PDB file of C-alpha atoms in Angstrom:
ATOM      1  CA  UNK A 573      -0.146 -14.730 -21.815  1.00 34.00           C
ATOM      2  CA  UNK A 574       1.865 -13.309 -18.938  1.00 39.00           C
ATOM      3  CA  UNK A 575      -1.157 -12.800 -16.326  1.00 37.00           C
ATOM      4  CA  UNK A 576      -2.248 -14.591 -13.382  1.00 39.00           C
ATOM      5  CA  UNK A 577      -5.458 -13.917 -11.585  1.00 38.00           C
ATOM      6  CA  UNK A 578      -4.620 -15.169  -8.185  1.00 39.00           C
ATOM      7  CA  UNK A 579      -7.580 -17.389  -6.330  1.00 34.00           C
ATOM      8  CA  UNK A 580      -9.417 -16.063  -3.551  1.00 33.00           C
ATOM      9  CA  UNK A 581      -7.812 -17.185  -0.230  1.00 33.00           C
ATOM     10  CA  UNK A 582      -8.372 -15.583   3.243  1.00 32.00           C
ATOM     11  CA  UNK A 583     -11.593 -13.848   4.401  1.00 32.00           C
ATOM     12  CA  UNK A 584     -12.462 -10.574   3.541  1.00 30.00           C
ATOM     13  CA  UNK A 585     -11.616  -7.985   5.756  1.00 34.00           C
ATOM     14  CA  UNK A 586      -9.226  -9.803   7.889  1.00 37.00           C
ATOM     15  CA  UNK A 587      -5.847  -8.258   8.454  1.00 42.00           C
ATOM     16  CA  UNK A 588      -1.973  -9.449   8.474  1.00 41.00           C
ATOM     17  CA  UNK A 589      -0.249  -9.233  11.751  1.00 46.00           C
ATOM     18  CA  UNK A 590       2.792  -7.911  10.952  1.00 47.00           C
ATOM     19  CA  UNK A 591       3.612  -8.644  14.760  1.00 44.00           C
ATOM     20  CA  UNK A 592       3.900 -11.686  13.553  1.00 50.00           C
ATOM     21  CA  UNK A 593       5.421 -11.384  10.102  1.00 59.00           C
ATOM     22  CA  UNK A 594       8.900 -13.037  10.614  1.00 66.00           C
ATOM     23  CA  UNK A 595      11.163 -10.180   8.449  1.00 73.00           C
ATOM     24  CA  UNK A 596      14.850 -11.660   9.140  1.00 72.00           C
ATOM     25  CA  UNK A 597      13.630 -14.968   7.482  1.00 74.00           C
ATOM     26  CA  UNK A 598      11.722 -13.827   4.188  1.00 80.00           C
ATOM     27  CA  UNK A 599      10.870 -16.449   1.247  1.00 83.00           C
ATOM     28  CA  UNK A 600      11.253 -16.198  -2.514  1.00 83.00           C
ATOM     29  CA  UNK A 601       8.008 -15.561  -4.307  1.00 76.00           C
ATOM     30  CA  UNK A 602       5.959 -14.638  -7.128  1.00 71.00           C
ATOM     31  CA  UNK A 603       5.746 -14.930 -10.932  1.00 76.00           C
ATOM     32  CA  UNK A 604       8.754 -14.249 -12.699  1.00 81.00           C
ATOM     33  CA  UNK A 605       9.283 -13.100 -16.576  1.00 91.00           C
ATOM     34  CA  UNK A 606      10.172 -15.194 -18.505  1.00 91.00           C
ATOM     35  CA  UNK A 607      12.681 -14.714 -21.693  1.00 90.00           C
ATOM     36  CA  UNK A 608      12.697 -12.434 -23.878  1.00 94.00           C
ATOM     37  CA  UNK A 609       9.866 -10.868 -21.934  1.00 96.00           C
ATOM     38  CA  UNK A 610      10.821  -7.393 -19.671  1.00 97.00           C
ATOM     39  CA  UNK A 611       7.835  -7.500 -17.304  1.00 97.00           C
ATOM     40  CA  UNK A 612       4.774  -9.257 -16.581  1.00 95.00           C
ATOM     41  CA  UNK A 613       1.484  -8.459 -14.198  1.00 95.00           C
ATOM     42  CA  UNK A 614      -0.376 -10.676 -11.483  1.00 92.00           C
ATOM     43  CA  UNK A 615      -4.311  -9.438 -10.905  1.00 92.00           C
ATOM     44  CA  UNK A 616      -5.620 -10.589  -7.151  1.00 87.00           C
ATOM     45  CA  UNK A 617      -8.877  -9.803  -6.234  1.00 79.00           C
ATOM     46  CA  UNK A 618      -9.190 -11.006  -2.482  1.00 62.00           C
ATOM     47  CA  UNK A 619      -6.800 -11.759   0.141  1.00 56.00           C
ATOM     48  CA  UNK A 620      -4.734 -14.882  -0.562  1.00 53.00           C
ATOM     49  CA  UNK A 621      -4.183 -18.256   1.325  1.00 46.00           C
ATOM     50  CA  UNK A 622      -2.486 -17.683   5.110  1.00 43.00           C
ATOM     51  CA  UNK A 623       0.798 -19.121   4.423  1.00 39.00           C
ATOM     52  CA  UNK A 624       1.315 -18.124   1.203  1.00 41.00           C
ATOM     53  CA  UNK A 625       4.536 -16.630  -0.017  1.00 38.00           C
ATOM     54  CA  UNK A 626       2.437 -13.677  -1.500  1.00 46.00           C
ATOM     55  CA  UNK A 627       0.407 -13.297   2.241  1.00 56.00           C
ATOM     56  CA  UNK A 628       3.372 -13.753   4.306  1.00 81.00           C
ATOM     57  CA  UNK A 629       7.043 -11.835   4.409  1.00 87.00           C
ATOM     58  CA  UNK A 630       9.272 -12.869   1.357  1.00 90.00           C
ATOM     59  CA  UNK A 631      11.119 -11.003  -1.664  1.00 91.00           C
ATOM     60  CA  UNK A 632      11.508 -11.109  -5.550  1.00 92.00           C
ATOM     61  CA  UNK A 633      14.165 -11.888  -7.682  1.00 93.00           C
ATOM     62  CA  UNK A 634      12.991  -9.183 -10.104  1.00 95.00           C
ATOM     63  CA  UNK A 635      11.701  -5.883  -9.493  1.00 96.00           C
ATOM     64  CA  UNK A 636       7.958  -5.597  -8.327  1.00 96.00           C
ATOM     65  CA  UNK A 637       5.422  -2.398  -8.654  1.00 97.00           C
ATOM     66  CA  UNK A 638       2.774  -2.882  -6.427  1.00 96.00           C
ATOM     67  CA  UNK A 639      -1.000  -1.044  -7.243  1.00 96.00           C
ATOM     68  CA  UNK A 640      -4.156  -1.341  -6.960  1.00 93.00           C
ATOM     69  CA  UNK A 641      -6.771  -0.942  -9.724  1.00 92.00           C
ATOM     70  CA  UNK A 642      -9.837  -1.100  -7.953  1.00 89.00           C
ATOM     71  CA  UNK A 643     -10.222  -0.457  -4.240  1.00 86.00           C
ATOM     72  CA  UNK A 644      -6.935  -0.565  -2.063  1.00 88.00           C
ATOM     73  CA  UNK A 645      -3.783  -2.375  -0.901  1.00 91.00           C
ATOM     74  CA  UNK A 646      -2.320  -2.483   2.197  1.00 90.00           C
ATOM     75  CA  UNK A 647       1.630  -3.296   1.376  1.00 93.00           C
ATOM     76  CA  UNK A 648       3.854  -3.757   4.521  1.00 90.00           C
ATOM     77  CA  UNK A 649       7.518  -3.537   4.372  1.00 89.00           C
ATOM     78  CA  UNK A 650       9.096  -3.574   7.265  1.00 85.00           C
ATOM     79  CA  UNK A 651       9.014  -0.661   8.996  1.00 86.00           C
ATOM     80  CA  UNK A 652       5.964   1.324   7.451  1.00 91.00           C
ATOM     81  CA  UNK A 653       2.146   0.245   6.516  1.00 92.00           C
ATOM     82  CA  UNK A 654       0.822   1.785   3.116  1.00 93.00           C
ATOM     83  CA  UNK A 655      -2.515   1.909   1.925  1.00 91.00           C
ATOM     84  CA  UNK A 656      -2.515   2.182  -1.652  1.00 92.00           C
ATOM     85  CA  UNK A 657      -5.684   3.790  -4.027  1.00 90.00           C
ATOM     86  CA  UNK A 658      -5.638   3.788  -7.539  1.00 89.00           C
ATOM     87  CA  UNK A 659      -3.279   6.112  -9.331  1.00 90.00           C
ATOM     88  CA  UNK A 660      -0.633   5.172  -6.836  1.00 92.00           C
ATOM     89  CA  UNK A 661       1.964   2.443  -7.164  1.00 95.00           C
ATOM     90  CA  UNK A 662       5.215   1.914  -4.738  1.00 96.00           C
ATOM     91  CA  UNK A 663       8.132   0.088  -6.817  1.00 96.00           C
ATOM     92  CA  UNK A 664      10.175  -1.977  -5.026  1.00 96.00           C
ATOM     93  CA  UNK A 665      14.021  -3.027  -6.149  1.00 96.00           C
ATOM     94  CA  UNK A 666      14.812  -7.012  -5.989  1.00 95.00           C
ATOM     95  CA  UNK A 667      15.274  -8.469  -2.889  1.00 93.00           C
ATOM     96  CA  UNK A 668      13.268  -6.123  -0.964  1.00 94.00           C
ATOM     97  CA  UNK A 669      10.945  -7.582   2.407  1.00 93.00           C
ATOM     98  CA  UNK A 670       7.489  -7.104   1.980  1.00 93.00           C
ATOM     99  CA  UNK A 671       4.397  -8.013   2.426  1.00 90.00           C
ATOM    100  CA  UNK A 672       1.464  -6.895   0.645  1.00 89.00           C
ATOM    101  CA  UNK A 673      -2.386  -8.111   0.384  1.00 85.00           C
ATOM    102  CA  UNK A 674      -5.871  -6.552  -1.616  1.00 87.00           C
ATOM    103  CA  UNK A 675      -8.278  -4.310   0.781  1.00 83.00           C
ATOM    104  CA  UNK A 676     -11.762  -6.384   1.001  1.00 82.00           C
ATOM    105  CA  UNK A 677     -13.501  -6.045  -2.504  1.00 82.00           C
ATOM    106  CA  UNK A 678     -10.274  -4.519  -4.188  1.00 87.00           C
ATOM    107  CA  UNK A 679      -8.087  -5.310  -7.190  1.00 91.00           C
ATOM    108  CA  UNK A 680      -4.620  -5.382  -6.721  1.00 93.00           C
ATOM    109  CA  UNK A 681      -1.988  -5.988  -9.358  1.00 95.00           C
ATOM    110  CA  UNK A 682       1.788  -6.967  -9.131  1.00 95.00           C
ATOM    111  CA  UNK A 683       3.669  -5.936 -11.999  1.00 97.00           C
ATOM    112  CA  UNK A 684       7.139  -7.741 -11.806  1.00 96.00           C
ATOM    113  CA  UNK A 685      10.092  -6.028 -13.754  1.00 97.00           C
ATOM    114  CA  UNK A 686      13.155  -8.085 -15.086  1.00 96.00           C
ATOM    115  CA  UNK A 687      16.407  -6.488 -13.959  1.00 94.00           C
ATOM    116  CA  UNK A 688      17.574  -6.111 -17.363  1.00 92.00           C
ATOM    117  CA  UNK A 689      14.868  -3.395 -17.772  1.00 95.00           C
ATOM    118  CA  UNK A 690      14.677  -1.669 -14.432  1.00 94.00           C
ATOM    119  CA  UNK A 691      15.654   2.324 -14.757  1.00 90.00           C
ATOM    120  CA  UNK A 692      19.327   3.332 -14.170  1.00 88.00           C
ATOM    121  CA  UNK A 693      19.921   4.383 -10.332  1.00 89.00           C
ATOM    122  CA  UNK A 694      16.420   3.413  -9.177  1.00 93.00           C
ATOM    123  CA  UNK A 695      18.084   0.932  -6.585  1.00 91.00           C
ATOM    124  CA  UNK A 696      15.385   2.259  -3.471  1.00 92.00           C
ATOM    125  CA  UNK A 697      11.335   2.179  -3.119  1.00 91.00           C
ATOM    126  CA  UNK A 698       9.750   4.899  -5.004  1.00 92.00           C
ATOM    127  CA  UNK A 699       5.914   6.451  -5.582  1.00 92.00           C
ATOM    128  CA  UNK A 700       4.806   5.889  -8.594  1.00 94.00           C
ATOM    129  CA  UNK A 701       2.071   7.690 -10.684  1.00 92.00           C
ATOM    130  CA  UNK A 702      -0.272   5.101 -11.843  1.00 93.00           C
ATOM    131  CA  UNK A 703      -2.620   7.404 -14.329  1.00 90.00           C
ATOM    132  CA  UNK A 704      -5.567   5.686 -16.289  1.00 90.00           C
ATOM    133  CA  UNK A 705      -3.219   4.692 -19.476  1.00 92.00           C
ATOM    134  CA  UNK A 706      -0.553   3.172 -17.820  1.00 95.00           C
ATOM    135  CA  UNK A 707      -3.139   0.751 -15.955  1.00 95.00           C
ATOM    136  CA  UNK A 708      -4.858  -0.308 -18.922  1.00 94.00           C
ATOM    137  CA  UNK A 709      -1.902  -1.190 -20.873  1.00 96.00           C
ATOM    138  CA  UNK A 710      -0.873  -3.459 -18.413  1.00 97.00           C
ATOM    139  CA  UNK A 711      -4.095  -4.869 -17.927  1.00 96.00           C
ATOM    140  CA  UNK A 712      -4.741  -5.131 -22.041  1.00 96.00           C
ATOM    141  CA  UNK A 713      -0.982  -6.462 -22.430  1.00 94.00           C
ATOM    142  CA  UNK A 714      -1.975  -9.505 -20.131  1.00 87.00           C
ATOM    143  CA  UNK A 715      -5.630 -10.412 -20.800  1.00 93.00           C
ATOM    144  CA  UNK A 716      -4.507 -10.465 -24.805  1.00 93.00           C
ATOM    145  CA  UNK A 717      -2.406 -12.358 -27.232  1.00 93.00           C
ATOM    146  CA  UNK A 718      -0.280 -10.894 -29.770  1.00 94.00           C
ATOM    147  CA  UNK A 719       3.091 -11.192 -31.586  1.00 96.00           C
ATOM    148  CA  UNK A 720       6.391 -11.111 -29.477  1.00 96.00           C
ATOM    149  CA  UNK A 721       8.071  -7.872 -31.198  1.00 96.00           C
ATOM    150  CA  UNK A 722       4.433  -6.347 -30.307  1.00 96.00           C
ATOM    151  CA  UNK A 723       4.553  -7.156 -27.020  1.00 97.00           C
ATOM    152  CA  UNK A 724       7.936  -6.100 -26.044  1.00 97.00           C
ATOM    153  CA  UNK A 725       7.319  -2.532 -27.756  1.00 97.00           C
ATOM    154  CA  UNK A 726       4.802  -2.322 -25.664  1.00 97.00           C
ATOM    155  CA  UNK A 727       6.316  -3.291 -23.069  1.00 97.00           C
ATOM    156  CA  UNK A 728       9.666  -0.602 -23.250  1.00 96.00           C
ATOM    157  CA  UNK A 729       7.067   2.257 -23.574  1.00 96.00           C
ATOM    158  CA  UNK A 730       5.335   0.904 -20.513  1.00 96.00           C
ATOM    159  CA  UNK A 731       8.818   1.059 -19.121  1.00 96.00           C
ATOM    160  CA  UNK A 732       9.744   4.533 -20.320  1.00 94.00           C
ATOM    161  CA  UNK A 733       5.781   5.724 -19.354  1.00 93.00           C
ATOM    162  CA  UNK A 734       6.802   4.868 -15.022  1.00 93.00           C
ATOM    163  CA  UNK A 735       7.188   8.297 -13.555  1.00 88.00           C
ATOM    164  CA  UNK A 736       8.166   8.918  -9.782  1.00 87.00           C
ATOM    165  CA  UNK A 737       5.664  11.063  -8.360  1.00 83.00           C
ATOM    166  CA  UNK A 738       5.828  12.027  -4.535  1.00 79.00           C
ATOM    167  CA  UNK A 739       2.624  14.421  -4.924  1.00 75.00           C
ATOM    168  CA  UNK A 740       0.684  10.744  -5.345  1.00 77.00           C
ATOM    169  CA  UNK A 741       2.837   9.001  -2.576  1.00 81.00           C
ATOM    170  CA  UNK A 742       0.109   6.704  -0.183  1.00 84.00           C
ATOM    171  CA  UNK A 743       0.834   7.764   3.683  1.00 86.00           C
ATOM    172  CA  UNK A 744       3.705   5.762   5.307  1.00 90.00           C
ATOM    173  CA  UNK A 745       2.554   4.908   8.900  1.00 94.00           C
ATOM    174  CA  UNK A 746       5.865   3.853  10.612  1.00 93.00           C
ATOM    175  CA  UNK A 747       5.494   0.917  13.027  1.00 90.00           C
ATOM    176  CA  UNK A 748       7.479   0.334  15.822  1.00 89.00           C
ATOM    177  CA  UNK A 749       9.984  -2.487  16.051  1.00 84.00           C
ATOM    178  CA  UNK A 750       8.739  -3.507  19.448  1.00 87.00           C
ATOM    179  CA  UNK A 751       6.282  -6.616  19.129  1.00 87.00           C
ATOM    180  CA  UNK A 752       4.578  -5.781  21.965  1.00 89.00           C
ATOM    181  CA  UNK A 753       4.092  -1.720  20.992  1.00 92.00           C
ATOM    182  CA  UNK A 754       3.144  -3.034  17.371  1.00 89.00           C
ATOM    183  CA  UNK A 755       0.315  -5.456  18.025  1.00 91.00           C
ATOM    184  CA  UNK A 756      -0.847  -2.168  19.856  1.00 94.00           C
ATOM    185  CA  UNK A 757      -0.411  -0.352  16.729  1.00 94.00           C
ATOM    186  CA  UNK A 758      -1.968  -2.718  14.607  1.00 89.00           C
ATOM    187  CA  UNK A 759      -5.238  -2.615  17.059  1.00 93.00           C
ATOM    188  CA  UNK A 760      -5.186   1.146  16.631  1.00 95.00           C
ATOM    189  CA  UNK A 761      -4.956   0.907  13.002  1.00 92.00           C
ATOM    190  CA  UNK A 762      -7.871  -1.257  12.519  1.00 91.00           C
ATOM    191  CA  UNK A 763     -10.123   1.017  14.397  1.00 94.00           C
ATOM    192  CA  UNK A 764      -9.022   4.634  13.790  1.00 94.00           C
ATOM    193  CA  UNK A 765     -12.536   5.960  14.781  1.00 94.00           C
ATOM    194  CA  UNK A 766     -11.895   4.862  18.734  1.00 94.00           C
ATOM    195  CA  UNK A 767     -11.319   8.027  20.389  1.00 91.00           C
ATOM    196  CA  UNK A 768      -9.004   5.253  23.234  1.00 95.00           C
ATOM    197  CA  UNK A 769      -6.264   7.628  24.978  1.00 95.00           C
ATOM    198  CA  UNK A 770      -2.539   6.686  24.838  1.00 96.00           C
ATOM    199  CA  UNK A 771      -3.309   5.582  28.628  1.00 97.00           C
ATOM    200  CA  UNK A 772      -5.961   3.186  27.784  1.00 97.00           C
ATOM    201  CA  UNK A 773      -4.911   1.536  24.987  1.00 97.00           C
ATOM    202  CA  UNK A 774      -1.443   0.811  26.974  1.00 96.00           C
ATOM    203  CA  UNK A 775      -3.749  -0.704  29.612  1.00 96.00           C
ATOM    204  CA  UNK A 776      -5.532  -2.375  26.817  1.00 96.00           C
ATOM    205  CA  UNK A 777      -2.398  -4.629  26.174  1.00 96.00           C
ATOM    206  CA  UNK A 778      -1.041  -4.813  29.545  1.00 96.00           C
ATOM    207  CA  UNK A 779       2.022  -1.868  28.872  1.00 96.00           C
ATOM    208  CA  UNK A 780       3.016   1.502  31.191  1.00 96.00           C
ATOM    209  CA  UNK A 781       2.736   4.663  28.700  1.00 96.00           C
ATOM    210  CA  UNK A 782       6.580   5.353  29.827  1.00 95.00           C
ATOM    211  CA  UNK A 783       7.212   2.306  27.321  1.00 95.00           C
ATOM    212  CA  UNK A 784       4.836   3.198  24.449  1.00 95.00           C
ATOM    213  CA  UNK A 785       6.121   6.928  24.794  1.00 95.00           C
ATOM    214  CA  UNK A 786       9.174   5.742  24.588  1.00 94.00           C
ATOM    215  CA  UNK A 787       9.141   3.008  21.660  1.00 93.00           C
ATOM    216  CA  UNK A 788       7.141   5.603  19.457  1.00 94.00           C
ATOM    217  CA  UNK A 789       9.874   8.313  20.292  1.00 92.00           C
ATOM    218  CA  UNK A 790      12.550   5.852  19.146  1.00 92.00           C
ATOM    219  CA  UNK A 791      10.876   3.809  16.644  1.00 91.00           C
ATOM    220  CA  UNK A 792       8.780   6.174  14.787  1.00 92.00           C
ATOM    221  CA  UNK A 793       9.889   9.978  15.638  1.00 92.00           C
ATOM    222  CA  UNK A 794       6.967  11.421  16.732  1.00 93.00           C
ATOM    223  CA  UNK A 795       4.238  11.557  19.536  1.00 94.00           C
ATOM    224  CA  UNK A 796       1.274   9.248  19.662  1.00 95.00           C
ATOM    225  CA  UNK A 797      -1.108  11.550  19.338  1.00 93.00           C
ATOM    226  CA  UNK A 798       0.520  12.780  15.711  1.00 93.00           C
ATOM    227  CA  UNK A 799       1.054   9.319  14.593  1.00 95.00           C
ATOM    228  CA  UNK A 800      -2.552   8.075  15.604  1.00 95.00           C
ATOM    229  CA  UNK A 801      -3.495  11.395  13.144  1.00 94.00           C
ATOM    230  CA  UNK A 802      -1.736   9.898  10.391  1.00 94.00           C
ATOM    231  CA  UNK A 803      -3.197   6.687  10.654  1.00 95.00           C
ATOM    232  CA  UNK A 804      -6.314   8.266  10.917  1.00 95.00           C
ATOM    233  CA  UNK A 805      -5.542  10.455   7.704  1.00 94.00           C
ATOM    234  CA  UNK A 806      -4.233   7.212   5.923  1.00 92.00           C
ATOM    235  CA  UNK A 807      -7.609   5.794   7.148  1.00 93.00           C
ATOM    236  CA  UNK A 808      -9.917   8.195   5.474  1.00 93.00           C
ATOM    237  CA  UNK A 809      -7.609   8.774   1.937  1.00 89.00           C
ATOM    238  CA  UNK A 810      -8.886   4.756   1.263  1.00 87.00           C
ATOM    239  CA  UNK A 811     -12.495   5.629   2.417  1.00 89.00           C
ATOM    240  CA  UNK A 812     -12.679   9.110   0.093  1.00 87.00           C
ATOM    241  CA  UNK A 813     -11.093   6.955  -3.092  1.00 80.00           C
ATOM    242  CA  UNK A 814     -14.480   4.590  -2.445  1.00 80.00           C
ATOM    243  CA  UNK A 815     -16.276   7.150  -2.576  1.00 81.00           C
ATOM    244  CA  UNK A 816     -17.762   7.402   0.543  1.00 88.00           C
ATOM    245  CA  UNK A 817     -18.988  11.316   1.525  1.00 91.00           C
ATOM    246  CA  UNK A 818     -16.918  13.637   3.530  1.00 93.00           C
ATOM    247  CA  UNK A 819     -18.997  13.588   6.513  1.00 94.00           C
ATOM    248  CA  UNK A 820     -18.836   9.397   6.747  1.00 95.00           C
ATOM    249  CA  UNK A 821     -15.145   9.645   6.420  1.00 95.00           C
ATOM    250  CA  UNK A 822     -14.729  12.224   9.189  1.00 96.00           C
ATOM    251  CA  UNK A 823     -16.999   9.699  11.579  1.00 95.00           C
ATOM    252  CA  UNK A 824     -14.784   6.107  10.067  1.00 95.00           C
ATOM    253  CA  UNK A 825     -11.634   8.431  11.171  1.00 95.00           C
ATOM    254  CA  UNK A 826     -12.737  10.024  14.960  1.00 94.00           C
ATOM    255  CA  UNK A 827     -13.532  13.192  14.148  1.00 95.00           C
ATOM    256  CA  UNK A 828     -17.119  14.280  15.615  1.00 92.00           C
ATOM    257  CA  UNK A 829     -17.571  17.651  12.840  1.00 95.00           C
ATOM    258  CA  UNK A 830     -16.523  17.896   9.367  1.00 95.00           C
ATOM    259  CA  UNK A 831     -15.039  21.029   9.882  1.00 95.00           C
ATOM    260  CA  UNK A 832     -12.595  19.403  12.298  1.00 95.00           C
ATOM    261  CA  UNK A 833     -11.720  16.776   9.925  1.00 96.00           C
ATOM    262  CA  UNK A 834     -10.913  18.800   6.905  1.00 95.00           C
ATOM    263  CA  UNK A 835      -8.866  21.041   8.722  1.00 95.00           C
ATOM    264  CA  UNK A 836      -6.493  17.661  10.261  1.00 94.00           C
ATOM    265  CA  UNK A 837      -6.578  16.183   6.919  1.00 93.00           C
ATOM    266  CA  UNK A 838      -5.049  19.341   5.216  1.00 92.00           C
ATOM    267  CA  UNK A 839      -2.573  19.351   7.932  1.00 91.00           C
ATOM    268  CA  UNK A 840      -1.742  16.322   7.256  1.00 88.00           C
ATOM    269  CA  UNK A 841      -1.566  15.829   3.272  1.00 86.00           C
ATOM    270  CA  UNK A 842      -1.491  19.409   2.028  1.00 86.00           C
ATOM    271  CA  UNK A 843      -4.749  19.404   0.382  1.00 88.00           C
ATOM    272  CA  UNK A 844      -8.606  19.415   1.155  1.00 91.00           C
ATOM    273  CA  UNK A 845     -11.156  16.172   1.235  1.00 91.00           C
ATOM    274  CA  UNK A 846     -12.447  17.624  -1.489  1.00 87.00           C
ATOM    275  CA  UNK A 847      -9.632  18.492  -3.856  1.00 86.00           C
ATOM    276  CA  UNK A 848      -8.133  15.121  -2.665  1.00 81.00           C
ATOM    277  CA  UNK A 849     -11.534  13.520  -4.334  1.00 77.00           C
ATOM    278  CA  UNK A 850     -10.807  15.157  -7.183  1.00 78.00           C
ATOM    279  CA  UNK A 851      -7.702  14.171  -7.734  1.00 74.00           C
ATOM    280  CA  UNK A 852      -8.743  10.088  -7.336  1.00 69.00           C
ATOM    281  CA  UNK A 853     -11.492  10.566  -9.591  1.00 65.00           C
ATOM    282  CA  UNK A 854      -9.356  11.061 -12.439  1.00 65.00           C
ATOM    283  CA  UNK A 855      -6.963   8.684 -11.709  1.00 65.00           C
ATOM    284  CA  UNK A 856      -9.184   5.756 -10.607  1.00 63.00           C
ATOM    285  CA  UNK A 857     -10.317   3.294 -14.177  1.00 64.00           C
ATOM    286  CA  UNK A 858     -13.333   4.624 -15.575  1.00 59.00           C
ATOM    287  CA  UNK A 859     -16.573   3.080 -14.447  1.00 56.00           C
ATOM    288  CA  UNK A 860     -15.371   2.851 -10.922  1.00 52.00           C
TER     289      UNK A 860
END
């Protein structure tokens, strides 16, 4: 067997501070294939131990894929926040910072890739299409026993089956580098329904909006008031792959009329509520 359900850990709901994440210092961690074996899977389903090298910042000596099968993922690297749904993975090269943890009642899996097997020239993090086939053969290839030769076929079509796919990409929220501009972030992220101005939530943690204007011009490249919209748009992409109705989502993300929603979130990703719904639906397992 090469899978690992991972024990439950922290409580549900609570989020990393990435504030606090220590990037310049990351640890070694996670499962890693053994020989003759080209990849193998971990399956979390809840948010694992504070302190752990899977909670906290660290790398891999192989390559990782990071998605979710039920529910989301929030994966941090170390400039950007990501909330993944299913039918979207982010692969990662070896050695790469990050941070990554399963969304309250979610099911996150970890697939690590020997370097042996990793694609020619994909040396940089990449979207992923994670459609209903490619799941399930990782899932079936770790939950069941079979004969090595089997296994490793299975295992080089899995490998041949990964297709980049930007049209699936999750949102990347930049963050600024700032500490003190990033636990403000972080607050903001966590409750993208407050309709707080840019003045208030500087007051809020004790900062002039000269220096938040001027961290999110540097750090990020755009205005608060477009970044808060992606968050907000990141926001409601997790809440529509639950499931939850259109008009729920607009409320979760700020927005006091549908109509007013729809129209930022096609700004923002190209597409409709709807159509994005769509879209999940056949990429999320069946039965979910």
């Amino acid at each position: 067997m090469s899978v690992s359900v991972m024990a439950p850990g922290r409580g549900r709901g609570e989020m990393l501070s990435t504030a606090l994440l220590r990037w310049s210092e990351p640890s070694v961690g996670g499962p890693v294939v053994e020989t003759p074996y080209l990849l193998t899977t971990a399956v979390l389903d809840s948010p694992v131990p504070a302190g752990s090298s899977t909670s906290g910042v660290h790398t891999h000596d192989d390559a990782l894929l990071v998605w979710p099968h039920v529910g989301s993922t929030t994966l941090h690297t170390r400039n950007t926040v990501r909330r993944l749904v299913p039918g979207q993975g982010v692969w990662m090269p070896p050695g790469t910072p990050h941070s990554s943890h399963p969304d309250p009642g979610s099911v996150s899996c970890y697939t690590y890739v020997t370097r042996a097997a990793i694609p020619p020239h994909w040396t940089s993090p990449r979207s992923l299409r994670m459609g209903r086939a490619l799941q399930e053969m990782l899932l079936h290839l770790d939950a069941n026993a079979m004969p090595d030769d089997r296994r490793l076929r299975a295992q080089r079509l899995i490998i041949e089956m990964l297709e980049e796919d930007p049209a699936v990409a999750a949102m990347e929220v930049p963050v600024p580098e700032d500490p003190r501009i990033r636990a403000m972030a972080e607050d903001i992220m966590r409750d993208p329904e407050s309709d707080l101005s840019l003045e208030e939530w500087a007051a809020r943690h004790a900062l002039s909006v000269r220096t938040v204007t001027r961290a999110f011009g540097r750090d990020v490249g755009m205005p608060f008031t477009r970044w808060r919209s992606l968050v907000r748009m990141s926001a409601a992409t997790t809440l529509l792959a639950q499931g939850r109705p259109v008009n729920l989502v607009a409320h979760r993300c700020g927005y006091s009329t549908t109509s007013a929603f729809s129209a930022a979130f096609r700004r923002v990703t190209g597409t409709s509520p709807t159509a994005y719904l769509r879209e999940q639906s056949a990429l999320a397992p069946a039965g979910h």
